[in-house]
Amino acid sequence: MNTKTQIKTHMEYLGYEIKPNENNDDILFCAKPGYTRLMVRWNDVRINIYAHYEINRIAKCNSDKVLRYINDLNMKSNTVTFWVEDALFRMSANYFGKYVRSAFVTFFSAFEYDVNDLLDLLKETNVYLGDPNQAENYFQDSSTGALA
């Protein structure tokens, strides 16, 4: 079985809807209700999983606070590296070596925790990635005074 078939089968088993990339046979797009949308790509050395969200206007106006938030995420993360580039909050992790189901299960479970549960645990996620009008209410309620 080739890597594409193995990854596609694995992701479908986990409940993801899979869409192939029309321009690149080594990329799959994966979506699952309530979870972060993913792009999975691979080569002979690694399997890379990538996702992103747009940052809101509060994040754009408070880059120093966003960087502290990202540093906090990176310190708490199991597998994912977080960063901001081109007004996108980006997330990526690499699984090295050939696909081995038992090892990939462990890796992907940690990945899902990082991009779903870890983000949900930090209140700043809603401030910088959520509805900016709701986040402004948070700032006003907590009297931090950091409005966009």
Short mmCIF file of N, CA, C and O in Angstrom, two decimals:
data_model
loop_
_atom_site.label_atom_id
_atom_site.label_comp_id
_atom_site.label_asym_id
_atom_site.label_seq_id
_atom_site.Cartn_x
_atom_site.Cartn_y
_atom_site.Cartn_z
N MET A 1 0.85 -1.18 0.00
CA MET A 1 0.00 0.00 0.00
C MET A 1 0.89 1.24 0.00
O MET A 1 1.86 1.32 0.75
N ASN A 2 0.56 2.25 -0.81
CA ASN A 2 1.39 3.45 -0.87
C ASN A 2 1.00 4.44 0.22
O ASN A 2 -0.04 4.33 0.86
N THR A 3 1.84 5.44 0.40
CA THR A 3 1.63 6.42 1.47
C THR A 3 0.31 7.15 1.33
O THR A 3 -0.41 7.33 2.31
N LYS A 4 -0.05 7.56 0.13
CA LYS A 4 -1.31 8.28 -0.07
C LYS A 4 -2.49 7.44 0.38
O LYS A 4 -3.37 7.93 1.11
N THR A 5 -2.54 6.20 -0.02
CA THR A 5 -3.65 5.32 0.35
C THR A 5 -3.68 5.10 1.86
O THR A 5 -4.75 5.12 2.48
N GLN A 6 -2.51 4.91 2.46
CA GLN A 6 -2.44 4.70 3.91
C GLN A 6 -2.95 5.92 4.67
O GLN A 6 -3.74 5.79 5.61
N ILE A 7 -2.49 7.09 4.29
CA ILE A 7 -2.91 8.32 4.98
C ILE A 7 -4.39 8.56 4.75
O ILE A 7 -5.14 8.87 5.69
N LYS A 8 -4.84 8.42 3.51
CA LYS A 8 -6.25 8.64 3.19
C LYS A 8 -7.13 7.69 4.00
O LYS A 8 -8.12 8.11 4.62
N THR A 9 -6.77 6.43 4.06
CA THR A 9 -7.53 5.44 4.82
C THR A 9 -7.54 5.79 6.30
O THR A 9 -8.58 5.72 6.97
N HIS A 10 -6.39 6.18 6.83
CA HIS A 10 -6.27 6.52 8.24
C HIS A 10 -7.15 7.73 8.58
O HIS A 10 -7.89 7.72 9.57
N MET A 11 -7.09 8.76 7.76
CA MET A 11 -7.85 9.97 8.03
C MET A 11 -9.36 9.72 7.88
O MET A 11 -10.16 10.23 8.67
N GLU A 12 -9.75 8.92 6.92
CA GLU A 12 -11.16 8.57 6.77
C GLU A 12 -11.64 7.77 7.98
O GLU A 12 -12.75 7.99 8.48
N TYR A 13 -10.83 6.86 8.48
CA TYR A 13 -11.17 6.09 9.67
C TYR A 13 -11.41 7.02 10.86
O TYR A 13 -12.29 6.78 11.68
N LEU A 14 -10.65 8.11 10.94
CA LEU A 14 -10.80 9.08 12.03
C LEU A 14 -11.97 10.05 11.81
O LEU A 14 -12.22 10.92 12.64
N GLY A 15 -12.67 9.90 10.70
CA GLY A 15 -13.87 10.70 10.46
C GLY A 15 -13.66 11.92 9.60
O GLY A 15 -14.56 12.76 9.47
N TYR A 16 -12.50 12.05 9.00
CA TYR A 16 -12.23 13.19 8.13
C TYR A 16 -12.76 12.94 6.73
O TYR A 16 -12.67 11.82 6.21
N GLU A 17 -13.29 13.99 6.12
CA GLU A 17 -13.66 13.95 4.70
C GLU A 17 -12.40 14.35 3.93
O GLU A 17 -11.77 15.36 4.23
N ILE A 18 -12.05 13.57 2.94
CA ILE A 18 -10.80 13.76 2.21
C ILE A 18 -11.09 14.32 0.82
O ILE A 18 -11.95 13.80 0.10
N LYS A 19 -10.32 15.35 0.46
CA LYS A 19 -10.38 15.89 -0.90
C LYS A 19 -8.95 15.95 -1.43
O LYS A 19 -8.08 16.54 -0.79
N PRO A 20 -8.72 15.33 -2.56
CA PRO A 20 -7.36 15.39 -3.14
C PRO A 20 -7.08 16.78 -3.72
O PRO A 20 -8.00 17.50 -4.08
N ASN A 21 -5.82 17.12 -3.78
CA ASN A 21 -5.40 18.34 -4.44
C ASN A 21 -5.35 18.05 -5.94
O ASN A 21 -4.70 17.10 -6.36
N GLU A 22 -5.98 18.88 -6.72
CA GLU A 22 -6.04 18.64 -8.16
C GLU A 22 -4.70 18.86 -8.85
O GLU A 22 -4.45 18.32 -9.91
N ASN A 23 -3.81 19.66 -8.23
CA ASN A 23 -2.54 20.01 -8.85
C ASN A 23 -1.36 19.20 -8.33
O ASN A 23 -0.29 19.22 -8.94
N ASN A 24 -1.53 18.52 -7.20
CA ASN A 24 -0.42 17.80 -6.60
C ASN A 24 -0.94 16.51 -5.97
O ASN A 24 -1.73 16.56 -5.02
N ASP A 25 -0.48 15.38 -6.47
CA ASP A 25 -0.96 14.08 -6.01
C ASP A 25 -0.47 13.73 -4.61
O ASP A 25 -0.97 12.81 -3.99
N ASP A 26 0.50 14.50 -4.09
CA ASP A 26 1.05 14.23 -2.76
C ASP A 26 0.48 15.16 -1.69
O ASP A 26 1.12 15.41 -0.67
N ILE A 27 -0.72 15.69 -1.92
CA ILE A 27 -1.39 16.56 -0.95
C ILE A 27 -2.85 16.14 -0.83
O ILE A 27 -3.53 15.92 -1.83
N LEU A 28 -3.32 16.04 0.41
CA LEU A 28 -4.73 15.79 0.70
C LEU A 28 -5.26 16.90 1.60
O LEU A 28 -4.54 17.37 2.49
N PHE A 29 -6.50 17.31 1.38
CA PHE A 29 -7.17 18.25 2.26
C PHE A 29 -8.16 17.44 3.09
O PHE A 29 -8.91 16.63 2.56
N CYS A 30 -8.16 17.68 4.41
CA CYS A 30 -8.96 16.88 5.33
C CYS A 30 -9.85 17.80 6.17
O CYS A 30 -9.36 18.76 6.77
N ALA A 31 -11.13 17.48 6.23
CA ALA A 31 -12.08 18.28 7.00
C ALA A 31 -12.94 17.37 7.85
O ALA A 31 -13.34 16.28 7.42
N LYS A 32 -13.22 17.83 9.08
CA LYS A 32 -14.04 17.09 10.02
C LYS A 32 -14.80 18.13 10.85
O LYS A 32 -14.17 19.06 11.38
N PRO A 33 -16.13 18.00 10.95
CA PRO A 33 -16.89 19.00 11.70
C PRO A 33 -16.35 19.17 13.13
O PRO A 33 -16.08 18.19 13.82
N GLY A 34 -16.16 20.42 13.52
CA GLY A 34 -15.69 20.73 14.86
C GLY A 34 -14.18 20.65 15.05
O GLY A 34 -13.68 20.86 16.16
N TYR A 35 -13.45 20.35 13.99
CA TYR A 35 -11.99 20.22 14.05
C TYR A 35 -11.35 21.18 13.05
O TYR A 35 -11.98 21.61 12.10
N THR A 36 -10.09 21.44 13.27
CA THR A 36 -9.33 22.29 12.37
C THR A 36 -9.17 21.61 11.03
O THR A 36 -8.87 20.42 10.96
N ARG A 37 -9.38 22.36 9.93
CA ARG A 37 -9.17 21.82 8.57
C ARG A 37 -7.68 21.64 8.35
O ARG A 37 -6.89 22.50 8.73
N LEU A 38 -7.31 20.58 7.68
CA LEU A 38 -5.90 20.22 7.53
C LEU A 38 -5.49 20.05 6.08
O LEU A 38 -6.30 19.65 5.24
N MET A 39 -4.21 20.28 5.84
CA MET A 39 -3.58 19.91 4.59
C MET A 39 -2.49 18.91 4.97
O MET A 39 -1.65 19.19 5.83
N VAL A 40 -2.53 17.74 4.36
CA VAL A 40 -1.53 16.71 4.63
C VAL A 40 -0.73 16.49 3.35
O VAL A 40 -1.30 16.28 2.28
N ARG A 41 0.59 16.60 3.46
CA ARG A 41 1.46 16.36 2.30
C ARG A 41 2.63 15.50 2.76
O ARG A 41 2.98 15.46 3.94
N TRP A 42 3.23 14.82 1.82
CA TRP A 42 4.29 13.88 2.18
C TRP A 42 5.32 13.78 1.07
O TRP A 42 5.08 14.16 -0.07
N ASN A 43 6.45 13.25 1.47
CA ASN A 43 7.50 12.90 0.52
C ASN A 43 8.21 11.66 1.08
O ASN A 43 7.68 11.03 2.00
N ASP A 44 9.38 11.34 0.58
CA ASP A 44 10.09 10.13 1.04
C ASP A 44 10.61 10.25 2.46
O ASP A 44 10.95 9.24 3.08
N VAL A 45 10.70 11.47 3.00
CA VAL A 45 11.31 11.69 4.30
C VAL A 45 10.30 11.93 5.41
O VAL A 45 10.50 11.52 6.55
N ARG A 46 9.18 12.59 5.09
CA ARG A 46 8.26 13.01 6.15
C ARG A 46 6.83 13.14 5.66
O ARG A 46 6.57 13.22 4.46
N ILE A 47 5.93 13.20 6.64
CA ILE A 47 4.54 13.56 6.42
C ILE A 47 4.34 14.87 7.16
O ILE A 47 4.61 14.95 8.36
N ASN A 48 3.91 15.90 6.45
CA ASN A 48 3.70 17.21 7.05
C ASN A 48 2.20 17.48 7.14
O ASN A 48 1.47 17.26 6.17
N ILE A 49 1.77 17.96 8.29
CA ILE A 49 0.37 18.34 8.47
C ILE A 49 0.36 19.83 8.78
O ILE A 49 1.08 20.31 9.67
N TYR A 50 -0.45 20.56 8.05
CA TYR A 50 -0.47 22.01 8.13
C TYR A 50 -1.92 22.51 8.24
O TYR A 50 -2.83 21.91 7.66
N ALA A 51 -2.09 23.59 8.99
CA ALA A 51 -3.40 24.24 9.08
C ALA A 51 -3.17 25.72 9.34
O ALA A 51 -2.08 26.13 9.75
N HIS A 52 -4.20 26.52 9.11
CA HIS A 52 -4.09 27.94 9.45
C HIS A 52 -5.47 28.54 9.68
O HIS A 52 -6.48 28.01 9.24
N TYR A 53 -5.45 29.66 10.40
CA TYR A 53 -6.62 30.52 10.60
C TYR A 53 -6.20 31.94 10.28
O TYR A 53 -5.03 32.30 10.45
N GLU A 54 -7.16 32.76 9.90
CA GLU A 54 -6.87 34.19 9.77
C GLU A 54 -6.86 34.81 11.16
O GLU A 54 -7.68 34.45 12.01
N ILE A 55 -5.92 35.73 11.38
CA ILE A 55 -5.93 36.47 12.63
C ILE A 55 -6.89 37.64 12.47
O ILE A 55 -7.14 38.12 11.37
N ASN A 56 -7.45 38.11 13.59
CA ASN A 56 -8.41 39.21 13.51
C ASN A 56 -7.71 40.55 13.70
O ASN A 56 -6.49 40.63 13.88
N ARG A 57 -8.47 41.63 13.68
CA ARG A 57 -7.88 42.97 13.77
C ARG A 57 -7.22 43.23 15.12
O ARG A 57 -6.28 44.01 15.20
N ILE A 58 -7.69 42.58 16.15
CA ILE A 58 -7.06 42.76 17.47
C ILE A 58 -5.65 42.17 17.44
O ILE A 58 -4.70 42.79 17.93
N ALA A 59 -5.50 41.01 16.84
CA ALA A 59 -4.17 40.40 16.74
C ALA A 59 -3.25 41.26 15.89
O ALA A 59 -2.07 41.43 16.22
N LYS A 60 -3.77 41.81 14.82
CA LYS A 60 -2.95 42.63 13.93
C LYS A 60 -2.45 43.89 14.63
O LYS A 60 -1.37 44.39 14.30
N CYS A 61 -3.21 44.38 15.59
CA CYS A 61 -2.82 45.62 16.30
C CYS A 61 -2.05 45.35 17.60
O CYS A 61 -1.63 46.30 18.26
N ASN A 62 -1.90 44.11 17.97
CA ASN A 62 -1.23 43.76 19.23
C ASN A 62 -0.19 42.67 19.00
O ASN A 62 -0.21 41.61 19.64
N SER A 63 0.72 42.91 18.07
CA SER A 63 1.67 41.86 17.68
C SER A 63 2.52 41.37 18.83
O SER A 63 2.84 40.18 18.90
N ASP A 64 2.89 42.24 19.78
CA ASP A 64 3.70 41.79 20.91
C ASP A 64 2.94 40.80 21.78
O ASP A 64 3.50 39.80 22.22
N LYS A 65 1.66 41.03 21.98
CA LYS A 65 0.84 40.10 22.78
C LYS A 65 0.60 38.80 22.02
O LYS A 65 0.58 37.72 22.61
N VAL A 66 0.42 38.91 20.71
CA VAL A 66 0.24 37.70 19.89
C VAL A 66 1.50 36.84 19.95
O VAL A 66 1.42 35.62 20.07
N LEU A 67 2.67 37.47 19.88
CA LEU A 67 3.92 36.70 19.96
C LEU A 67 4.07 36.01 21.31
O LEU A 67 4.54 34.88 21.38
N ARG A 68 3.64 36.66 22.38
CA ARG A 68 3.67 36.00 23.70
C ARG A 68 2.73 34.80 23.71
O ARG A 68 3.06 33.73 24.24
N TYR A 69 1.56 34.98 23.13
CA TYR A 69 0.58 33.90 23.02
C TYR A 69 1.16 32.73 22.22
O TYR A 69 1.08 31.57 22.63
N ILE A 70 1.80 33.02 21.10
CA ILE A 70 2.40 31.98 20.28
C ILE A 70 3.54 31.29 21.02
O ILE A 70 3.67 30.06 20.97
N ASN A 71 4.36 32.05 21.72
CA ASN A 71 5.43 31.43 22.53
C ASN A 71 4.85 30.49 23.56
O ASN A 71 5.37 29.39 23.79
N ASP A 72 3.77 30.91 24.20
CA ASP A 72 3.10 30.06 25.19
C ASP A 72 2.60 28.77 24.55
O ASP A 72 2.80 27.67 25.08
N LEU A 73 1.97 28.89 23.38
CA LEU A 73 1.50 27.70 22.67
C LEU A 73 2.66 26.78 22.32
O LEU A 73 2.58 25.56 22.52
N ASN A 74 3.74 27.34 21.80
CA ASN A 74 4.88 26.51 21.41
C ASN A 74 5.52 25.80 22.60
O ASN A 74 6.00 24.68 22.47
N MET A 75 5.50 26.43 23.76
CA MET A 75 6.06 25.78 24.95
C MET A 75 5.17 24.64 25.43
O MET A 75 5.66 23.65 25.97
N LYS A 76 3.86 24.75 25.22
CA LYS A 76 2.91 23.74 25.69
C LYS A 76 2.61 22.66 24.65
O LYS A 76 2.06 21.62 24.98
N SER A 77 2.99 22.90 23.42
CA SER A 77 2.66 22.00 22.32
C SER A 77 3.43 20.68 22.40
O SER A 77 4.59 20.65 22.79
N ASN A 78 2.77 19.62 22.00
CA ASN A 78 3.40 18.30 21.92
C ASN A 78 4.15 18.10 20.60
O ASN A 78 5.23 17.53 20.57
N THR A 79 3.54 18.53 19.51
CA THR A 79 4.10 18.27 18.19
C THR A 79 4.10 19.47 17.26
O THR A 79 4.89 19.53 16.33
N VAL A 80 3.20 20.40 17.47
CA VAL A 80 2.95 21.47 16.52
C VAL A 80 3.84 22.68 16.78
O VAL A 80 4.10 23.03 17.92
N THR A 81 4.27 23.31 15.70
CA THR A 81 4.91 24.61 15.76
C THR A 81 3.90 25.63 15.28
O THR A 81 3.27 25.46 14.24
N PHE A 82 3.72 26.69 16.06
CA PHE A 82 2.78 27.77 15.76
C PHE A 82 3.56 29.01 15.36
O PHE A 82 4.60 29.30 15.95
N TRP A 83 3.05 29.78 14.39
CA TRP A 83 3.64 31.06 14.04
C TRP A 83 2.62 31.90 13.27
O TRP A 83 1.59 31.40 12.83
N VAL A 84 2.90 33.19 13.14
CA VAL A 84 2.07 34.10 12.35
C VAL A 84 2.90 34.60 11.18
O VAL A 84 4.05 35.00 11.34
N GLU A 85 2.29 34.53 10.01
CA GLU A 85 2.94 35.01 8.79
C GLU A 85 1.85 35.42 7.81
O GLU A 85 0.87 34.68 7.62
N ASP A 86 2.00 36.59 7.20
CA ASP A 86 1.04 37.09 6.21
C ASP A 86 -0.40 37.11 6.75
O ASP A 86 -1.33 36.68 6.07
N ALA A 87 -0.56 37.59 7.98
CA ALA A 87 -1.87 37.70 8.64
C ALA A 87 -2.58 36.35 8.82
O ALA A 87 -3.79 36.29 8.97
N LEU A 88 -1.80 35.28 8.81
CA LEU A 88 -2.34 33.95 9.07
C LEU A 88 -1.66 33.35 10.30
O LEU A 88 -0.44 33.44 10.44
N PHE A 89 -2.46 32.76 11.15
CA PHE A 89 -1.97 32.00 12.30
C PHE A 89 -1.74 30.59 11.79
O PHE A 89 -2.68 29.88 11.44
N ARG A 90 -0.49 30.18 11.69
CA ARG A 90 -0.14 28.93 11.03
C ARG A 90 0.28 27.86 12.04
O ARG A 90 0.86 28.18 13.08
N MET A 91 -0.01 26.61 11.68
CA MET A 91 0.30 25.46 12.53
C MET A 91 0.85 24.35 11.65
O MET A 91 0.27 24.06 10.60
N SER A 92 1.92 23.72 12.09
CA SER A 92 2.52 22.67 11.27
C SER A 92 3.25 21.67 12.16
O SER A 92 3.80 22.04 13.20
N ALA A 93 3.24 20.42 11.74
CA ALA A 93 3.99 19.38 12.43
C ALA A 93 4.47 18.36 11.41
O ALA A 93 3.84 18.16 10.37
N ASN A 94 5.59 17.73 11.72
CA ASN A 94 6.18 16.74 10.82
C ASN A 94 6.28 15.38 11.51
O ASN A 94 6.76 15.29 12.63
N TYR A 95 5.85 14.37 10.80
CA TYR A 95 6.05 12.98 11.20
C TYR A 95 7.17 12.47 10.30
O TYR A 95 7.03 12.46 9.07
N PHE A 96 8.28 12.06 10.89
CA PHE A 96 9.42 11.64 10.09
C PHE A 96 9.46 10.13 9.93
O PHE A 96 9.10 9.38 10.83
N GLY A 97 9.90 9.70 8.77
CA GLY A 97 10.00 8.29 8.46
C GLY A 97 8.81 7.80 7.65
O GLY A 97 7.93 8.56 7.27
N LYS A 98 8.82 6.54 7.38
CA LYS A 98 7.73 5.94 6.62
C LYS A 98 6.50 5.80 7.51
O LYS A 98 6.60 5.69 8.72
N TYR A 99 5.33 5.81 6.88
CA TYR A 99 4.08 5.64 7.60
C TYR A 99 4.05 4.27 8.28
O TYR A 99 4.20 3.24 7.64
N VAL A 100 3.89 4.29 9.60
CA VAL A 100 3.67 3.10 10.41
C VAL A 100 2.43 3.41 11.24
O VAL A 100 2.43 4.38 12.01
N ARG A 101 1.39 2.64 11.05
CA ARG A 101 0.10 2.98 11.65
C ARG A 101 0.19 3.26 13.15
O ARG A 101 -0.31 4.28 13.62
N SER A 102 0.80 2.40 13.92
CA SER A 102 0.84 2.58 15.38
C SER A 102 1.58 3.85 15.78
O SER A 102 1.18 4.56 16.69
N ALA A 103 2.66 4.16 15.10
CA ALA A 103 3.41 5.38 15.40
C ALA A 103 2.64 6.62 14.93
O ALA A 103 2.61 7.64 15.62
N PHE A 104 1.99 6.53 13.78
CA PHE A 104 1.23 7.66 13.27
C PHE A 104 0.02 7.96 14.16
O PHE A 104 -0.33 9.12 14.35
N VAL A 105 -0.59 6.92 14.73
CA VAL A 105 -1.70 7.12 15.66
C VAL A 105 -1.27 8.00 16.83
O VAL A 105 -1.95 8.95 17.20
N THR A 106 -0.13 7.68 17.41
CA THR A 106 0.39 8.46 18.54
C THR A 106 0.69 9.89 18.12
O THR A 106 0.30 10.85 18.79
N PHE A 107 1.39 10.03 17.01
CA PHE A 107 1.71 11.36 16.50
C PHE A 107 0.45 12.17 16.22
O PHE A 107 0.32 13.32 16.65
N PHE A 108 -0.50 11.59 15.50
CA PHE A 108 -1.67 12.35 15.08
C PHE A 108 -2.57 12.69 16.26
O PHE A 108 -3.20 13.75 16.28
N SER A 109 -2.65 11.83 17.25
CA SER A 109 -3.41 12.13 18.45
C SER A 109 -2.83 13.37 19.15
O SER A 109 -3.58 14.26 19.58
N ALA A 110 -1.52 13.44 19.25
CA ALA A 110 -0.86 14.61 19.85
C ALA A 110 -1.09 15.85 18.98
O ALA A 110 -1.32 16.95 19.49
N PHE A 111 -1.06 15.68 17.66
CA PHE A 111 -1.31 16.80 16.75
C PHE A 111 -2.72 17.35 16.96
O PHE A 111 -2.92 18.55 17.10
N GLU A 112 -3.72 16.47 16.96
CA GLU A 112 -5.10 16.91 17.15
C GLU A 112 -5.28 17.62 18.49
O GLU A 112 -6.00 18.61 18.57
N TYR A 113 -4.62 17.13 19.53
CA TYR A 113 -4.70 17.81 20.81
C TYR A 113 -4.17 19.24 20.67
O TYR A 113 -4.80 20.19 21.13
N ASP A 114 -3.03 19.39 20.05
CA ASP A 114 -2.41 20.71 19.93
C ASP A 114 -3.28 21.70 19.15
O ASP A 114 -3.45 22.84 19.56
N VAL A 115 -3.83 21.29 18.01
CA VAL A 115 -4.55 22.24 17.15
C VAL A 115 -6.03 22.37 17.51
O VAL A 115 -6.70 23.24 16.95
N ASN A 116 -6.51 21.57 18.42
CA ASN A 116 -7.91 21.69 18.84
C ASN A 116 -8.00 21.98 20.33
O ASN A 116 -8.39 23.07 20.74
N ASP A 117 -7.60 21.03 21.17
CA ASP A 117 -7.77 21.16 22.61
C ASP A 117 -6.87 22.24 23.22
O ASP A 117 -7.33 23.04 24.03
N LEU A 118 -5.61 22.25 22.85
CA LEU A 118 -4.69 23.25 23.40
C LEU A 118 -5.17 24.66 23.04
O LEU A 118 -5.18 25.55 23.90
N LEU A 119 -5.57 24.86 21.80
CA LEU A 119 -6.09 26.18 21.41
C LEU A 119 -7.32 26.55 22.23
O LEU A 119 -7.47 27.69 22.66
N ASP A 120 -8.20 25.58 22.46
CA ASP A 120 -9.41 25.84 23.24
C ASP A 120 -9.11 26.18 24.70
O ASP A 120 -9.87 26.90 25.34
N LEU A 121 -8.01 25.67 25.22
CA LEU A 121 -7.67 25.90 26.63
C LEU A 121 -7.22 27.33 26.91
O LEU A 121 -7.34 27.82 28.03
N LEU A 122 -6.67 28.01 25.90
CA LEU A 122 -6.13 29.35 26.11
C LEU A 122 -7.14 30.41 25.70
O LEU A 122 -7.60 30.43 24.56
N LYS A 123 -7.49 31.30 26.63
CA LYS A 123 -8.50 32.33 26.35
C LYS A 123 -8.06 33.27 25.24
O LYS A 123 -8.88 33.84 24.53
N GLU A 124 -6.76 33.43 25.06
CA GLU A 124 -6.26 34.32 24.01
C GLU A 124 -6.64 33.84 22.61
O GLU A 124 -6.68 34.65 21.67
N THR A 125 -6.91 32.56 22.47
CA THR A 125 -7.30 32.04 21.16
C THR A 125 -8.52 32.77 20.64
O THR A 125 -8.54 33.22 19.49
N ASN A 126 -9.53 32.93 21.46
CA ASN A 126 -10.73 33.65 21.03
C ASN A 126 -10.45 35.13 20.81
O ASN A 126 -11.04 35.76 19.95
N VAL A 127 -9.54 35.69 21.60
CA VAL A 127 -9.21 37.11 21.47
C VAL A 127 -8.56 37.38 20.12
O VAL A 127 -8.91 38.35 19.44
N TYR A 128 -7.62 36.53 19.69
CA TYR A 128 -6.85 36.80 18.48
C TYR A 128 -7.36 36.10 17.23
O TYR A 128 -7.04 36.51 16.12
N LEU A 129 -8.14 35.05 17.40
CA LEU A 129 -8.63 34.30 16.24
C LEU A 129 -10.15 34.36 16.09
O LEU A 129 -10.68 34.03 15.03
N GLY A 130 -10.84 34.75 17.15
CA GLY A 130 -12.29 34.75 17.14
C GLY A 130 -12.88 36.04 16.62
O GLY A 130 -12.20 36.90 16.05
N ASP A 131 -14.15 36.20 16.86
CA ASP A 131 -14.89 37.40 16.47
C ASP A 131 -14.33 38.59 17.24
O ASP A 131 -14.39 38.61 18.47
N PRO A 132 -13.78 39.58 16.56
CA PRO A 132 -13.15 40.70 17.27
C PRO A 132 -14.13 41.49 18.13
O PRO A 132 -13.75 42.05 19.15
N ASN A 133 -15.40 41.51 17.76
CA ASN A 133 -16.38 42.22 18.57
C ASN A 133 -16.58 41.53 19.92
O ASN A 133 -16.73 42.18 20.95
N GLN A 134 -16.57 40.22 19.91
CA GLN A 134 -16.66 39.47 21.16
C GLN A 134 -15.40 39.66 21.99
O GLN A 134 -15.45 39.76 23.21
N ALA A 135 -14.27 39.68 21.33
CA ALA A 135 -13.00 39.86 22.04
C ALA A 135 -12.92 41.23 22.67
O ALA A 135 -12.40 41.38 23.78
N GLU A 136 -13.43 42.25 22.00
CA GLU A 136 -13.43 43.59 22.59
C GLU A 136 -14.23 43.60 23.87
O GLU A 136 -13.87 44.26 24.84
N ASN A 137 -15.33 42.86 23.91
CA ASN A 137 -16.11 42.74 25.15
C ASN A 137 -15.27 42.11 26.25
O ASN A 137 -15.34 42.49 27.40
N TYR A 138 -14.46 41.11 25.88
CA TYR A 138 -13.57 40.47 26.85
C TYR A 138 -12.61 41.50 27.43
O TYR A 138 -12.40 41.58 28.63
N PHE A 139 -12.01 42.30 26.56
CA PHE A 139 -11.06 43.31 27.03
C PHE A 139 -11.73 44.32 27.94
O PHE A 139 -11.18 44.71 28.96
N GLN A 140 -12.92 44.76 27.57
CA GLN A 140 -13.62 45.74 28.39
C GLN A 140 -13.99 45.15 29.74
O GLN A 140 -13.86 45.80 30.76
N ASP A 141 -14.41 43.88 29.76
CA ASP A 141 -14.78 43.22 31.01
C ASP A 141 -13.57 43.00 31.91
O ASP A 141 -13.69 43.07 33.12
N SER A 142 -12.42 42.72 31.33
CA SER A 142 -11.24 42.41 32.14
C SER A 142 -10.36 43.63 32.40
O SER A 142 -9.34 43.53 33.05
N SER A 143 -10.76 44.78 31.84
CA SER A 143 -10.05 46.05 32.06
C SER A 143 -8.58 46.02 31.70
O SER A 143 -7.76 46.65 32.35
N THR A 144 -8.23 45.27 30.67
CA THR A 144 -6.83 45.27 30.24
C THR A 144 -6.51 46.49 29.39
O THR A 144 -5.35 46.86 29.28
N GLY A 145 -7.53 47.08 28.79
CA GLY A 145 -7.34 48.29 28.02
C GLY A 145 -6.66 48.08 26.67
O GLY A 145 -6.31 49.04 26.01
N ALA A 146 -6.47 46.88 26.24
CA ALA A 146 -5.76 46.62 24.97
C ALA A 146 -6.78 46.43 23.86
O ALA A 146 -7.10 45.32 23.48
N LEU A 147 -7.28 47.52 23.34
CA LEU A 147 -8.25 47.45 22.26
C LEU A 147 -7.60 47.75 20.93
O LEU A 147 -6.64 48.52 20.85
N ALA A 148 -8.16 47.16 19.89
CA ALA A 148 -7.65 47.42 18.54
C ALA A 148 -8.23 48.71 18.01
O ALA A 148 -9.32 49.07 18.31
#
